[in-house]
mmCIF file of C-alpha atoms in Angstrom:
data_model
loop_
_atom_site.group_PDB
_atom_site.id
_atom_site.type_symbol
_atom_site.label_atom_id
_atom_site.label_comp_id
_atom_site.label_asym_id
_atom_site.label_seq_id
_atom_site.Cartn_x
_atom_site.Cartn_y
_atom_site.Cartn_z
ATOM 1 C CA UNK D 479 -71.081 12.377 31.095
ATOM 2 C CA UNK D 480 -74.663 12.414 30.530
ATOM 3 C CA UNK D 481 -75.749 14.541 28.404
ATOM 4 C CA UNK D 482 -77.703 16.548 30.200
ATOM 5 C CA UNK D 483 -74.993 17.123 32.033
ATOM 6 C CA UNK D 484 -72.892 18.780 29.037
ATOM 7 C CA UNK D 485 -75.800 20.325 28.901
ATOM 8 C CA UNK D 486 -76.312 21.860 32.154
ATOM 9 C CA UNK D 487 -72.266 22.580 32.240
ATOM 10 C CA UNK D 488 -72.427 24.359 29.572
ATOM 11 C CA UNK D 489 -75.173 26.444 29.682
ATOM 12 C CA UNK D 490 -73.987 27.299 33.103
ATOM 13 C CA UNK D 491 -70.411 28.024 31.704
ATOM 14 C CA UNK D 492 -68.916 31.376 31.282
ATOM 15 C CA UNK D 493 -67.324 31.228 28.139
ATOM 16 C CA UNK D 494 -65.608 35.126 28.250
ATOM 17 C CA UNK D 495 -64.330 33.947 32.570
ATOM 18 C CA UNK D 496 -62.946 31.024 30.442
ATOM 19 C CA UNK D 497 -60.833 32.171 28.138
ATOM 20 C CA UNK D 498 -59.457 34.826 29.728
ATOM 21 C CA UNK D 499 -58.079 32.569 32.389
ATOM 22 C CA UNK D 500 -56.866 29.819 29.666
ATOM 23 C CA UNK D 501 -53.854 29.773 28.275
ATOM 24 C CA UNK D 502 -54.862 28.683 24.987
ATOM 25 C CA UNK D 503 -57.771 30.265 24.395
ATOM 26 C CA UNK D 504 -58.015 29.271 20.375
ATOM 27 C CA UNK D 505 -57.728 25.060 21.284
ATOM 28 C CA UNK D 506 -60.417 26.158 24.391
ATOM 29 C CA UNK D 507 -62.758 28.291 22.344
ATOM 30 C CA UNK D 508 -62.394 24.764 19.532
ATOM 31 C CA UNK D 509 -62.926 21.908 22.073
ATOM 32 C CA UNK D 510 -65.501 24.358 23.645
ATOM 33 C CA UNK D 511 -67.318 24.294 20.409
ATOM 34 C CA UNK D 512 -66.956 20.774 19.398
ATOM 35 C CA UNK D 513 -68.543 20.268 22.989
ATOM 36 C CA UNK D 514 -71.839 22.093 22.050
ATOM 37 C CA UNK D 515 -72.307 20.795 18.287
ATOM 38 C CA UNK D 516 -71.590 17.003 19.205
ATOM 39 C CA UNK D 517 -74.153 18.125 22.302
ATOM 40 C CA UNK D 518 -76.611 19.475 20.396
ATOM 41 C CA UNK D 519 -76.437 16.660 18.071
ATOM 42 C CA UNK D 520 -77.097 14.691 21.095
ATOM 43 C CA UNK D 521 -79.842 16.816 22.191
ATOM 44 C CA UNK D 522 -81.432 17.258 18.505
ATOM 45 C CA UNK D 523 -81.989 13.096 18.166
ATOM 46 C CA UNK D 524 -83.073 12.730 21.976
ATOM 47 C CA UNK D 525 -85.462 14.869 20.649
ATOM 48 C CA UNK D 526 -86.533 13.622 17.243
ATOM 49 C CA UNK D 527 -86.896 10.020 19.056
ATOM 50 C CA UNK D 528 -89.242 11.490 21.787
ATOM 51 C CA UNK D 529 -91.307 13.070 18.882
ATOM 52 C CA UNK D 530 -92.179 9.780 17.420
ATOM 53 C CA UNK D 531 -92.788 8.014 20.456
ATOM 54 C CA UNK D 532 -94.900 10.027 20.911
ATOM 55 C CA UNK D 533 -96.063 10.105 17.370
ATOM 56 C CA UNK D 534 -97.037 6.145 18.886
ATOM 57 C CA UNK D 535 -98.123 6.891 21.695
ATOM 58 C CA UNK D 536 -101.026 9.199 19.524
ATOM 59 C CA UNK D 537 -101.532 6.413 17.173
ATOM 60 C CA UNK D 538 -102.323 3.851 20.852
ATOM 61 C CA UNK D 539 -104.307 6.547 22.678
ATOM 62 C CA UNK D 540 -106.744 7.318 19.134
ATOM 63 C CA UNK D 541 -107.250 2.595 18.542
ATOM 64 C CA UNK D 542 -107.964 2.861 22.298
ATOM 65 C CA UNK D 543 -110.359 5.580 22.111
ATOM 66 C CA UNK D 544 -111.879 3.499 19.396
ATOM 67 C CA UNK D 545 -112.761 0.544 21.793
ATOM 68 C CA UNK D 546 -113.909 2.168 24.064
ATOM 69 C CA UNK D 547 -116.073 4.078 21.800
ATOM 70 C CA UNK D 548 -116.555 0.214 19.865
ATOM 71 C CA UNK D 549 -117.596 -1.685 23.882
ATOM 72 C CA UNK D 550 -120.236 1.269 24.440
ATOM 73 C CA UNK D 551 -121.955 0.591 21.714
ATOM 74 C CA UNK D 552 -121.773 -3.080 22.288
ATOM 75 C CA UNK D 553 -122.875 -2.505 26.032
ATOM 76 C CA UNK D 554 -126.052 -0.111 24.452
ATOM 77 C CA UNK D 555 -126.527 -3.137 21.882
ATOM 78 C CA UNK D 556 -126.862 -5.706 25.441
ATOM 79 C CA UNK D 557 -129.316 -3.718 26.896
ATOM 80 C CA UNK D 558 -131.419 -3.618 23.361
ATOM 81 C CA UNK D 559 -131.136 -6.939 23.710
ATOM 82 C CA UNK D 560 -132.076 -7.006 27.134
ATOM 83 C CA UNK D 561 -129.033 -8.900 27.802
ATOM 84 C CA UNK D 562 -127.595 -7.655 31.334
ATOM 85 C CA UNK D 563 -125.037 -9.298 32.303
ATOM 86 C CA UNK D 564 -123.021 -9.001 28.761
ATOM 87 C CA UNK D 565 -124.204 -4.999 28.911
ATOM 88 C CA UNK D 566 -121.857 -5.505 31.995
ATOM 89 C CA UNK D 567 -119.317 -6.892 30.655
ATOM 90 C CA UNK D 568 -118.647 -5.427 27.932
ATOM 91 C CA UNK D 569 -118.989 -1.391 30.768
ATOM 92 C CA UNK D 570 -116.483 -3.861 32.218
ATOM 93 C CA UNK D 571 -114.154 -3.683 29.065
ATOM 94 C CA UNK D 572 -115.000 0.175 28.855
ATOM 95 C CA UNK D 573 -113.498 1.139 31.741
ATOM 96 C CA UNK D 574 -110.418 -1.139 31.449
ATOM 97 C CA UNK D 575 -109.849 1.208 27.606
ATOM 98 C CA UNK D 576 -110.686 4.035 29.810
ATOM 99 C CA UNK D 577 -108.009 3.254 32.105
ATOM 100 C CA UNK D 578 -105.756 2.353 29.328
ATOM 101 C CA UNK D 579 -106.833 5.500 27.837
ATOM 102 C CA UNK D 580 -106.209 8.120 30.652
ATOM 103 C CA UNK D 581 -102.650 6.263 31.229
ATOM 104 C CA UNK D 582 -101.384 6.705 27.162
ATOM 105 C CA UNK D 583 -102.938 10.679 27.671
ATOM 106 C CA UNK D 584 -99.846 11.436 30.764
ATOM 107 C CA UNK D 585 -97.466 9.792 29.333
ATOM 108 C CA UNK D 586 -97.962 11.568 25.384
ATOM 109 C CA UNK D 587 -98.541 14.810 27.944
ATOM 110 C CA UNK D 588 -95.077 13.428 29.333
ATOM 111 C CA UNK D 589 -93.207 12.970 25.804
ATOM 112 C CA UNK D 590 -94.888 16.249 24.936
ATOM 113 C CA UNK D 591 -93.500 17.655 28.216
ATOM 114 C CA UNK D 592 -89.787 16.290 27.482
ATOM 115 C CA UNK D 593 -89.759 17.409 23.890
ATOM 116 C CA UNK D 594 -91.050 21.112 24.835
ATOM 117 C CA UNK D 595 -87.781 20.835 27.172
ATOM 118 C CA UNK D 596 -85.989 19.594 24.622
ATOM 119 C CA UNK D 597 -86.074 22.551 22.309
ATOM 120 C CA UNK D 598 -85.749 24.870 24.804
ATOM 121 C CA UNK D 599 -82.565 23.536 25.612
ATOM 122 C CA UNK D 600 -81.829 23.651 21.912
ATOM 123 C CA UNK D 601 -82.226 26.954 21.323
ATOM 124 C CA UNK D 602 -80.115 27.711 24.481
ATOM 125 C CA UNK D 603 -77.881 25.419 23.287
ATOM 126 C CA UNK D 604 -77.629 27.066 19.285
ATOM 127 C CA UNK D 605 -77.228 31.049 21.078
ATOM 128 C CA UNK D 606 -74.096 29.847 23.309
ATOM 129 C CA UNK D 607 -72.454 28.462 20.575
ATOM 130 C CA UNK D 608 -72.612 30.791 18.083
ATOM 131 C CA UNK D 609 -72.055 33.022 21.270
ATOM 132 C CA UNK D 610 -68.948 30.809 20.542
ATOM 133 C CA UNK D 611 -67.968 30.731 17.242
ATOM 134 C CA UNK D 612 -68.313 34.570 17.318
ATOM 135 C CA UNK D 613 -65.692 34.356 20.203
ATOM 136 C CA UNK D 614 -63.205 32.381 17.841
ATOM 137 C CA UNK D 615 -63.956 35.086 14.394
ATOM 138 C CA UNK D 616 -62.332 37.353 17.738
ATOM 139 C CA UNK D 617 -60.269 35.574 18.567
ATOM 140 C CA UNK D 618 -58.765 33.966 14.739
ATOM 141 C CA UNK D 619 -58.765 37.722 14.072
ATOM 142 C CA UNK D 620 -56.581 39.721 16.889
ATOM 143 C CA UNK D 621 -54.077 36.032 15.992
ATOM 144 C CA UNK D 622 -53.864 37.556 12.248
ATOM 145 C CA UNK D 623 -53.695 41.382 13.707
ATOM 146 C CA UNK D 624 -51.082 40.431 15.972
ATOM 147 C CA UNK D 625 -48.664 37.858 14.049
ATOM 148 C CA UNK D 626 -49.068 41.208 11.141
ATOM 149 C CA UNK D 627 -47.956 43.936 14.167
ATOM 150 C CA UNK D 628 -45.286 41.260 15.530
ATOM 151 C CA UNK D 629 -44.151 41.034 11.365
ATOM 152 C CA UNK D 630 -44.281 44.985 11.426
ATOM 153 C CA UNK D 631 -42.541 44.961 14.450
ATOM 154 C CA UNK D 632 -39.970 42.558 13.029
ATOM 155 C CA UNK D 633 -39.676 44.871 9.409
ATOM 156 C CA UNK D 634 -39.580 47.792 11.129
ATOM 157 C CA UNK D 635 -35.639 46.300 13.278
ATOM 158 C CA UNK D 636 -34.753 45.038 9.840
ATOM 159 C CA UNK D 637 -34.959 48.146 8.032
ATOM 160 C CA UNK D 638 -33.835 50.522 11.212
ATOM 161 C CA UNK D 639 -30.814 47.783 11.937
ATOM 162 C CA UNK D 640 -30.308 48.467 7.414
ATOM 163 C CA UNK D 641 -30.269 51.855 7.945
ATOM 164 C CA UNK D 642 -27.857 51.853 11.171
ATOM 165 C CA UNK D 643 -25.521 49.714 8.685
ATOM 166 C CA UNK D 644 -26.117 52.143 6.547
ATOM 167 C CA UNK D 645 -25.088 54.801 8.043
ATOM 168 C CA UNK D 646 -21.867 53.056 9.695
ATOM 169 C CA UNK D 647 -20.969 52.189 5.915
ATOM 170 C CA UNK D 648 -21.273 56.035 5.033
ATOM 171 C CA UNK D 649 -19.341 56.981 7.071
ATOM 172 C CA UNK D 650 -15.880 54.477 6.478
ATOM 173 C CA UNK D 651 -16.445 55.883 3.106
ATOM 174 C CA UNK D 652 -16.250 59.424 4.289
ATOM 175 C CA UNK D 653 -13.412 58.458 6.293
ATOM 176 C CA UNK D 654 -11.506 56.323 4.196
ATOM 177 C CA UNK D 655 -12.481 59.568 1.793
ATOM 178 C CA UNK D 656 -10.944 62.429 4.400
ATOM 179 C CA UNK D 657 -7.406 59.791 4.897
ATOM 180 C CA UNK D 658 -7.150 59.405 1.370
ATOM 181 C CA UNK D 659 -6.751 63.070 1.071
ATOM 182 C CA UNK D 660 -4.214 63.274 4.148
ATOM 183 C CA UNK D 661 -2.680 60.714 2.711
ATOM 184 C CA UNK D 662 -1.978 63.004 -0.863
ATOM 185 C CA UNK D 663 -0.539 66.069 1.050
ATOM 186 C CA UNK D 664 1.822 63.813 4.153
ATOM 187 C CA UNK D 665 5.724 64.448 3.297
ATOM 188 C CA UNK D 666 7.163 60.800 2.986
ATOM 189 C CA UNK D 667 9.198 60.375 5.988
ATOM 190 C CA UNK D 668 11.898 58.931 4.333
ATOM 191 C CA UNK D 669 12.153 61.213 0.581
ATOM 192 C CA UNK D 670 13.703 64.736 1.940
ATOM 193 C CA UNK D 671 14.231 65.905 -1.755
ATOM 194 C CA UNK D 672 11.111 65.769 -2.905
ATOM 195 C CA UNK D 673 9.339 68.931 -4.378
ATOM 196 C CA UNK D 674 7.940 69.582 -0.727
ATOM 197 C CA UNK D 675 10.832 68.949 1.221
ATOM 198 C CA UNK D 676 13.753 70.675 1.094
ATOM 199 C CA UNK D 677 13.933 71.328 -2.393
ATOM 200 C CA UNK D 678 10.980 74.346 -1.493
ATOM 201 C CA UNK D 679 12.696 75.443 1.107
ATOM 202 C CA UNK D 680 15.255 76.052 -0.967
ATOM 203 C CA UNK D 681 13.886 77.376 -3.149
ATOM 204 C CA UNK D 682 12.733 79.694 -1.365
ATOM 205 C CA UNK D 683 15.348 81.433 0.294
ATOM 206 C CA UNK D 684 16.716 81.507 -3.655
ATOM 207 C CA UNK D 685 13.621 83.836 -3.796
ATOM 208 C CA UNK D 686 14.380 85.924 -1.468
ATOM 209 C CA UNK D 687 18.288 86.212 -2.242
ATOM 210 C CA UNK D 688 16.858 87.387 -6.156
ATOM 211 C CA UNK D 689 14.680 89.597 -4.463
ATOM 212 C CA UNK D 690 17.840 91.040 -2.034
ATOM 213 C CA UNK D 691 20.516 91.796 -5.389
ATOM 214 C CA UNK D 692 17.645 93.138 -7.061
ATOM 215 C CA UNK D 693 16.418 96.038 -3.873
ATOM 216 C CA UNK D 694 20.740 95.972 -3.457
ATOM 217 C CA UNK D 695 20.934 97.285 -7.276
ATOM 218 C CA UNK D 696 17.625 99.567 -7.063
ATOM 219 C CA UNK D 697 19.249 101.118 -4.335
ATOM 220 C CA UNK D 698 22.673 101.853 -6.381
ATOM 221 C CA UNK D 699 20.384 103.625 -9.126
ATOM 222 C CA UNK D 700 18.390 105.711 -6.391
ATOM 223 C CA UNK D 701 22.448 106.719 -5.434
ATOM 224 C CA UNK D 702 23.575 107.698 -8.364
ATOM 225 C CA UNK D 703 20.533 110.169 -9.376
ATOM 226 C CA UNK D 704 21.943 111.969 -6.711
ATOM 227 C CA UNK D 705 24.970 111.895 -7.245
ATOM 228 C CA UNK D 706 24.416 113.072 -10.597
ATOM 229 C CA UNK D 707 21.964 115.591 -9.133
ATOM 230 C CA UNK D 708 24.287 117.593 -6.476
ATOM 231 C CA UNK D 709 26.539 119.768 -8.599
ATOM 232 C CA UNK D 710 24.119 120.763 -10.748
ATOM 233 C CA UNK D 711 22.668 123.275 -7.773
ATOM 234 C CA UNK D 712 26.111 124.168 -6.820
ATOM 235 C CA UNK D 713 27.234 125.492 -9.825
ATOM 236 C CA UNK D 714 23.541 127.533 -9.695
ATOM 237 C CA UNK D 715 24.489 128.924 -6.582
ATOM 238 C CA UNK D 716 27.917 130.167 -7.417
ATOM 239 C CA UNK D 717 26.660 131.835 -10.360
ATOM 240 C CA UNK D 718 24.029 133.204 -8.551
ATOM 241 C CA UNK D 719 26.843 134.814 -6.568
#
Protein backbone atom coordinates (compact mmCIF):
# COMPACT_ATOMS: atom_id res chain seq x y z
CA UNK A 1 0.00 0.00 0.00
CA UNK A 2 1.37 3.44 -0.97
CA UNK A 3 2.05 6.09 1.58
CA UNK A 4 -0.75 8.37 0.43
CA UNK A 5 -3.24 5.50 0.26
CA UNK A 6 -2.38 4.59 3.84
CA UNK A 7 -2.61 8.23 4.87
CA UNK A 8 -6.04 8.52 3.29
CA UNK A 9 -7.25 5.42 5.12
CA UNK A 10 -5.87 6.68 8.43
CA UNK A 11 -7.36 10.16 8.09
CA UNK A 12 -10.76 8.83 7.07
CA UNK A 13 -10.84 6.26 9.86
CA UNK A 14 -12.99 6.74 12.96
CA UNK A 15 -10.72 5.62 15.78
CA UNK A 16 -13.45 5.46 18.43
CA UNK A 17 -15.80 3.44 16.22
CA UNK A 18 -13.03 1.01 15.30
CA UNK A 19 -12.06 0.52 18.94
CA UNK A 20 -15.68 -0.02 19.99
CA UNK A 21 -16.02 -2.86 17.50
CA UNK A 22 -12.63 -4.44 18.20
CA UNK A 23 -12.31 -7.61 20.26
CA UNK A 24 -8.96 -6.39 21.61
CA UNK A 25 -9.01 -2.56 21.59
CA UNK A 26 -5.56 -2.23 23.17
CA UNK A 27 -3.94 -4.39 20.50
CA UNK A 28 -5.76 -2.54 17.74
CA UNK A 29 -4.78 0.90 18.99
CA UNK A 30 -1.15 -0.22 19.25
CA UNK A 31 -1.25 -1.36 15.61
CA UNK A 32 -2.90 1.90 14.57
CA UNK A 33 -0.27 3.97 16.38
CA UNK A 34 2.54 1.99 14.78
CA UNK A 35 0.96 2.43 11.34
CA UNK A 36 0.56 6.17 11.92
CA UNK A 37 4.14 6.53 13.13
CA UNK A 38 5.50 4.66 10.11
CA UNK A 39 3.36 6.75 7.76
CA UNK A 40 4.48 9.95 9.47
CA UNK A 41 8.13 8.95 9.07
CA UNK A 42 7.58 8.33 5.36
CA UNK A 43 5.74 11.63 4.97
CA UNK A 44 8.59 13.50 6.63
CA UNK A 45 11.12 11.73 4.44
CA UNK A 46 9.08 12.56 1.33
CA UNK A 47 8.70 16.17 2.42
CA UNK A 48 12.44 16.47 3.05
CA UNK A 49 13.15 15.01 -0.39
CA UNK A 50 10.73 17.44 -2.03
CA UNK A 51 12.29 20.38 -0.22
CA UNK A 52 15.74 19.26 -1.34
CA UNK A 53 14.46 19.02 -4.92
CA UNK A 54 13.00 22.52 -4.62
CA UNK A 55 16.37 23.87 -3.54
CA UNK A 56 18.02 22.20 -6.54
CA UNK A 57 15.45 23.64 -8.94
CA UNK A 58 15.91 27.12 -7.46
CA UNK A 59 19.65 26.90 -7.93
CA UNK A 60 19.13 25.77 -11.52
CA UNK A 61 16.61 28.56 -12.09
CA UNK A 62 19.08 31.11 -10.75
CA UNK A 63 21.66 29.80 -13.20
CA UNK A 64 19.24 29.99 -16.13
CA UNK A 65 18.29 33.55 -15.22
CA UNK A 66 21.97 34.43 -15.19
CA UNK A 67 22.22 32.97 -18.71
CA UNK A 68 19.21 35.01 -19.85
CA UNK A 69 20.90 38.20 -18.64
CA UNK A 70 24.20 37.12 -20.21
CA UNK A 71 22.65 36.55 -23.65
CA UNK A 72 20.76 39.81 -23.33
CA UNK A 73 24.04 41.68 -22.75
CA UNK A 74 25.61 39.86 -25.69
CA UNK A 75 22.73 40.81 -27.95
CA UNK A 76 23.21 44.49 -26.99
CA UNK A 77 26.94 44.17 -27.59
CA UNK A 78 26.38 42.65 -31.04
CA UNK A 79 23.97 45.45 -32.03
CA UNK A 80 26.47 48.03 -30.81
CA UNK A 81 29.16 46.38 -32.92
CA UNK A 82 26.92 46.31 -35.96
CA UNK A 83 26.69 42.52 -35.89
CA UNK A 84 22.98 42.01 -36.19
CA UNK A 85 23.55 38.37 -37.16
CA UNK A 86 25.22 37.75 -33.81
CA UNK A 87 22.52 39.78 -32.10
CA UNK A 88 19.86 37.49 -33.59
CA UNK A 89 21.73 34.41 -32.35
CA UNK A 90 22.06 35.94 -28.90
CA UNK A 91 18.35 36.76 -28.78
CA UNK A 92 17.54 33.18 -29.85
CA UNK A 93 19.68 31.79 -27.01
CA UNK A 94 18.06 34.22 -24.59
CA UNK A 95 14.62 32.91 -25.66
CA UNK A 96 15.69 29.31 -25.07
CA UNK A 97 16.95 30.19 -21.60
CA UNK A 98 13.70 32.02 -20.85
CA UNK A 99 11.75 28.93 -21.86
CA UNK A 100 13.92 26.83 -19.56
CA UNK A 101 13.33 29.35 -16.77
CA UNK A 102 9.58 29.18 -17.28
CA UNK A 103 9.67 25.37 -17.14
CA UNK A 104 11.76 25.48 -13.97
CA UNK A 105 9.33 27.97 -12.38
CA UNK A 106 6.40 25.64 -13.13
CA UNK A 107 8.33 22.71 -11.70
CA UNK A 108 9.22 24.73 -8.61
CA UNK A 109 5.58 25.75 -8.12
CA UNK A 110 4.53 22.08 -8.28
CA UNK A 111 7.22 21.08 -5.77
CA UNK A 112 6.27 23.89 -3.40
CA UNK A 113 2.63 22.86 -3.62
CA UNK A 114 3.60 19.24 -2.90
CA UNK A 115 5.66 20.32 0.11
CA UNK A 116 2.74 22.39 1.42
CA UNK A 117 0.31 19.47 1.01
CA UNK A 118 2.73 17.09 2.67
CA UNK A 119 3.22 19.43 5.61
CA UNK A 120 -0.55 19.77 5.94
CA UNK A 121 -0.87 15.98 5.84
CA UNK A 122 1.73 15.67 8.56
CA UNK A 123 -0.19 18.14 10.73
CA UNK A 124 -3.39 16.13 10.27
CA UNK A 125 -1.57 12.87 10.98
CA UNK A 126 0.01 14.39 14.09
CA UNK A 127 -3.49 15.19 15.36
CA UNK A 128 -4.69 11.66 14.59
CA UNK A 129 -1.63 10.22 16.29
CA UNK A 130 -2.18 12.37 19.37
CA UNK A 131 -5.82 11.22 19.51
CA UNK A 132 -4.77 7.57 19.16
CA UNK A 133 -2.18 7.92 21.93
CA UNK A 134 -4.80 9.52 24.18
CA UNK A 135 -7.12 6.60 23.44
CA UNK A 136 -4.30 4.23 24.28
CA UNK A 137 -3.65 6.03 27.57
CA UNK A 138 -7.34 5.84 28.49
CA UNK A 139 -7.53 2.17 27.54
CA UNK A 140 -4.47 1.39 29.65
CA UNK A 141 -6.01 3.24 32.61
CA UNK A 142 -9.31 1.41 32.14
CA UNK A 143 -7.46 -1.87 31.96
CA UNK A 144 -5.56 -1.08 35.16
CA UNK A 145 -8.74 0.01 36.95
CA UNK A 146 -10.57 -3.09 35.74
CA UNK A 147 -7.75 -5.28 37.04
CA UNK A 148 -7.81 -3.49 40.38
CA UNK A 149 -11.60 -3.84 40.65
CA UNK A 150 -11.42 -7.51 39.77
CA UNK A 151 -8.71 -8.08 42.36
CA UNK A 152 -10.79 -6.20 44.93
CA UNK A 153 -13.83 -8.34 44.17
CA UNK A 154 -11.76 -11.48 44.51
CA UNK A 155 -10.38 -10.23 47.82
CA UNK A 156 -13.88 -9.46 49.06
CA UNK A 157 -15.15 -12.83 47.92
CA UNK A 158 -12.23 -14.59 49.57
CA UNK A 159 -12.69 -12.59 52.77
CA UNK A 160 -16.40 -13.36 52.80
CA UNK A 161 -15.65 -17.03 52.30
CA UNK A 162 -13.16 -17.00 55.18
CA UNK A 163 -15.68 -15.18 57.37
CA UNK A 164 -18.33 -17.80 56.59
CA UNK A 165 -15.89 -20.58 57.40
CA UNK A 166 -14.98 -18.84 60.63
CA UNK A 167 -18.66 -18.59 61.56
CA UNK A 168 -19.17 -22.27 60.82
CA UNK A 169 -16.15 -23.15 62.96
CA UNK A 170 -17.42 -20.94 65.79
CA UNK A 171 -20.85 -22.60 65.58
CA UNK A 172 -19.25 -26.01 65.56
CA UNK A 173 -17.27 -25.15 68.70
CA UNK A 174 -20.43 -23.95 70.44
CA UNK A 175 -22.27 -27.15 69.52
CA UNK A 176 -19.37 -29.25 70.77
CA UNK A 177 -19.37 -27.28 74.03
CA UNK A 178 -23.10 -27.88 74.48
CA UNK A 179 -22.63 -31.57 73.76
CA UNK A 180 -19.87 -31.72 76.37
CA UNK A 181 -22.15 -30.09 78.96
CA UNK A 182 -24.92 -32.55 78.15
CA UNK A 183 -22.50 -35.47 78.57
CA UNK A 184 -21.50 -34.11 81.98
CA UNK A 185 -25.08 -34.45 83.38
CA UNK A 186 -26.17 -37.53 81.45
CA UNK A 187 -27.02 -40.72 83.48
CA UNK A 188 -24.85 -43.54 82.23
CA UNK A 189 -27.03 -46.40 81.00
CA UNK A 190 -24.73 -49.08 82.45
CA UNK A 191 -24.24 -47.60 85.92
CA UNK A 192 -27.50 -47.30 87.92
CA UNK A 193 -25.69 -47.29 91.32
CA UNK A 194 -24.23 -43.86 90.80
CA UNK A 195 -25.12 -40.78 92.83
CA UNK A 196 -27.57 -39.67 90.22
CA UNK A 197 -29.20 -43.09 89.84
CA UNK A 198 -30.96 -45.35 92.41
CA UNK A 199 -28.83 -44.02 95.24
CA UNK A 200 -30.46 -40.66 94.85
CA UNK A 201 -33.92 -42.25 94.81
CA UNK A 202 -33.26 -44.29 97.97
CA UNK A 203 -31.72 -41.29 99.68
CA UNK A 204 -34.92 -39.42 98.95
CA UNK A 205 -37.00 -42.25 100.45
CA UNK A 206 -34.81 -42.36 103.55
CA UNK A 207 -35.20 -38.63 104.01
CA UNK A 208 -38.93 -38.92 103.76
CA UNK A 209 -38.94 -41.81 106.27
CA UNK A 210 -36.96 -39.77 108.77
CA UNK A 211 -39.37 -36.91 108.34
CA UNK A 212 -42.33 -39.21 109.01
CA UNK A 213 -40.70 -40.55 112.19
CA UNK A 214 -39.94 -37.05 113.42
CA UNK A 215 -43.53 -36.06 112.65
CA UNK A 216 -44.90 -39.07 114.62
CA UNK A 217 -42.68 -38.22 117.60
CA UNK A 218 -43.91 -34.66 117.49
CA UNK A 219 -47.51 -35.85 117.48
CA UNK A 220 -46.86 -38.07 120.52
CA UNK A 221 -45.36 -35.22 122.47
CA UNK A 222 -48.28 -33.00 121.70
CA UNK A 223 -50.70 -35.78 122.76
CA UNK A 224 -48.94 -36.31 126.08
CA UNK A 225 -49.11 -32.62 126.90
CA UNK A 226 -52.84 -32.63 126.25
CA UNK A 227 -53.34 -35.71 128.45
CA UNK A 228 -51.54 -34.12 131.38
CA UNK A 229 -53.53 -30.93 131.05
CA UNK A 230 -57.05 -32.63 131.13
CA UNK A 231 -57.22 -33.83 134.93
CA UNK A 232 -56.25 -30.47 136.23
CA UNK A 233 -59.22 -29.07 134.50
CA UNK A 234 -61.52 -31.69 136.24
CA UNK A 235 -60.10 -31.08 139.61
CA UNK A 236 -60.80 -27.46 139.39
CA UNK A 237 -64.36 -28.15 138.39
CA UNK A 238 -64.99 -30.45 141.51
CA UNK A 239 -63.58 -28.01 143.97
CA UNK A 240 -65.81 -25.34 142.71
CA UNK A 241 -68.90 -27.46 143.40
